[in-house]
PDB file of C-alpha atoms in Angstrom:
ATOM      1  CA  UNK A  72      -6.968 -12.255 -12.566  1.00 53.00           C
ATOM      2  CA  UNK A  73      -8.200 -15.949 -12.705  1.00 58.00           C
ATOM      3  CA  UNK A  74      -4.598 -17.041 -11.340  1.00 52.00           C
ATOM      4  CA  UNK A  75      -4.624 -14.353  -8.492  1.00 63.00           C
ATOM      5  CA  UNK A  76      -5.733 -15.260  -4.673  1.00 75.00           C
ATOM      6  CA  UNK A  77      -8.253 -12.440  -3.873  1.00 82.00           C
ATOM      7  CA  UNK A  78     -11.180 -13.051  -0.932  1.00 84.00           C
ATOM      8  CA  UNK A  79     -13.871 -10.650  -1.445  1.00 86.00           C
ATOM      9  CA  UNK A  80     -16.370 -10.510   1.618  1.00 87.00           C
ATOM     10  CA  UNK A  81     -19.780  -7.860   2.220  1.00 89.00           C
ATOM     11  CA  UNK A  82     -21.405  -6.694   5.028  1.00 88.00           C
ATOM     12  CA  UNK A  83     -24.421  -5.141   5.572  1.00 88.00           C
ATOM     13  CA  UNK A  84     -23.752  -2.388   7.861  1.00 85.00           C
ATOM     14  CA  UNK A  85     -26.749  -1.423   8.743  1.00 86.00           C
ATOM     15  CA  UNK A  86     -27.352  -4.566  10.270  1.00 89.00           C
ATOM     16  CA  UNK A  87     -24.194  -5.265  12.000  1.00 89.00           C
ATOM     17  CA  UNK A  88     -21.739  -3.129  13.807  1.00 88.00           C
ATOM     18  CA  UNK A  89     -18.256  -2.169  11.655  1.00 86.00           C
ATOM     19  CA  UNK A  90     -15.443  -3.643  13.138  1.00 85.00           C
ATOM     20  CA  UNK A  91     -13.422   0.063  14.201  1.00 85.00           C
ATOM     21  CA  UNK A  92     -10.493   0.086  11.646  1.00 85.00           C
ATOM     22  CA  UNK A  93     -13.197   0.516   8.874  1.00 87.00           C
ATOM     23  CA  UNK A  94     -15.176   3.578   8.800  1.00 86.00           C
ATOM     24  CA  UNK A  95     -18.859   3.032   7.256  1.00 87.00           C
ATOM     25  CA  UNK A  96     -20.582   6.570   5.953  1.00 84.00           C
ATOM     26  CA  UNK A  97     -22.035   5.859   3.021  1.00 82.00           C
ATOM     27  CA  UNK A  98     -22.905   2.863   0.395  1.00 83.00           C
ATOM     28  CA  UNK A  99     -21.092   0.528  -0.699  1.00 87.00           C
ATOM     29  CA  UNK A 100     -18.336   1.881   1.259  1.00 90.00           C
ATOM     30  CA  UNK A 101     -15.066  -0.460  -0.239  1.00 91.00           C
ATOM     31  CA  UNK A 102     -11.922  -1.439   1.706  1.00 90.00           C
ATOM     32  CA  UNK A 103      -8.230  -3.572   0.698  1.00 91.00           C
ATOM     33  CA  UNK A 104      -7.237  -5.415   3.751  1.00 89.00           C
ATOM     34  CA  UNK A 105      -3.578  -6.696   2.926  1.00 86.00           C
ATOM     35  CA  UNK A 106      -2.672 -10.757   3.836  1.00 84.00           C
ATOM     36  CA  UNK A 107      -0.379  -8.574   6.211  1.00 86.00           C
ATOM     37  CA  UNK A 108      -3.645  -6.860   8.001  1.00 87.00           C
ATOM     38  CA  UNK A 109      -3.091  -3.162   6.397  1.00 89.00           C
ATOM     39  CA  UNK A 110      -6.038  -1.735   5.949  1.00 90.00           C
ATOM     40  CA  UNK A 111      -6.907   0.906   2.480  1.00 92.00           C
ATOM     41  CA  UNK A 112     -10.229   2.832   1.888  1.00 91.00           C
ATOM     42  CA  UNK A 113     -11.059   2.523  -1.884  1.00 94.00           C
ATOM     43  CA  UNK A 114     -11.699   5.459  -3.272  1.00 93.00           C
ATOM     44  CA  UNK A 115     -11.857   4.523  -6.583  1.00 94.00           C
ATOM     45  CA  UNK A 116     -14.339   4.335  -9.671  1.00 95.00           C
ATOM     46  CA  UNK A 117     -17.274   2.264  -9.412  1.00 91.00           C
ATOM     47  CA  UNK A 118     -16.767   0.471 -12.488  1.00 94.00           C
ATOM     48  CA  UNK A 119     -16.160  -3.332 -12.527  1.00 93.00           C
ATOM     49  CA  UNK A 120     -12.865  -2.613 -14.023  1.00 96.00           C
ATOM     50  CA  UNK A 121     -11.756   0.312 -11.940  1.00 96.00           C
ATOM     51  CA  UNK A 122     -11.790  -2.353  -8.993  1.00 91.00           C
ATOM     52  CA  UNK A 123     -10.060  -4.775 -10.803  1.00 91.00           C
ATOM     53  CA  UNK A 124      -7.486  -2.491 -11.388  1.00 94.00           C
ATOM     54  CA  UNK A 125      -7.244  -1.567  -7.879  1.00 93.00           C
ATOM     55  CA  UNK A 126      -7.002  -5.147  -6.586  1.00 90.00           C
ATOM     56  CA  UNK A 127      -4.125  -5.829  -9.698  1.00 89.00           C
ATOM     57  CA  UNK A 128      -1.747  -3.075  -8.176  1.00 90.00           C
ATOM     58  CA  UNK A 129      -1.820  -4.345  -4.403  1.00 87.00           C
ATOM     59  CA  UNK A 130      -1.179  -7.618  -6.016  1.00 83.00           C
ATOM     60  CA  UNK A 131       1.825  -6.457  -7.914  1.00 72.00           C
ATOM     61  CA  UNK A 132       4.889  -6.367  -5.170  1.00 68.00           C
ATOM     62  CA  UNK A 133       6.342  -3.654  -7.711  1.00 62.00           C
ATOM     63  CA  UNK A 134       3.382  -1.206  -7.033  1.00 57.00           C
ATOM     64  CA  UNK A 135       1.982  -2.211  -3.341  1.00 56.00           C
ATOM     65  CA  UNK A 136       2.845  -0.519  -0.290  1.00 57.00           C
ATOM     66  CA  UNK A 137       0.971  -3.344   1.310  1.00 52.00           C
TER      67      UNK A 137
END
C-alpha cells in the first residue's frame, strides 16, 4: 500500500465536538471519507490488516462505490 495516497487523521472526541456527518458512540469509532466527500462507518475487524483491507477495496475503482 506504499504506492497508494491514503490520509489518515484522529480526533479525540471527547474533547472536541464531531463534525454531524460522523456519528461518535463508542471508541475508536472509524470512518472512510472518499476524495469525492462520501462518507462510510467502518465496521470492520480491529486488526491492522482488517483495515488495510478495507482501505485496499475503496481504493480499487473495480470494488468502490465511492
Amino acid at each position: 500500500m506504499a504506492d497508494k495516497s491514503v490520509v489518515i487523521g484522529a480526533m479525540d472526541a471527547t474533547s472536541n465536538d464531531a463534525p454531524p456527518e460522523f456519528e461518535v458512540r463508542g471508541f475508536p469509532t472509524i470512518y472512510f471519507k472518499s476524495k469525492a466527500g462520501k462518507v462510510e462507518k467502518y465496521e470492520g475487524g480491529r486488526e491492522e490488516a482488517n483495515f488495510v483491507e478495507f482501505l485496499e477495496s475503496k481504493m480499487d475503482p473495480e470494488k468502490s462505490e465511492l
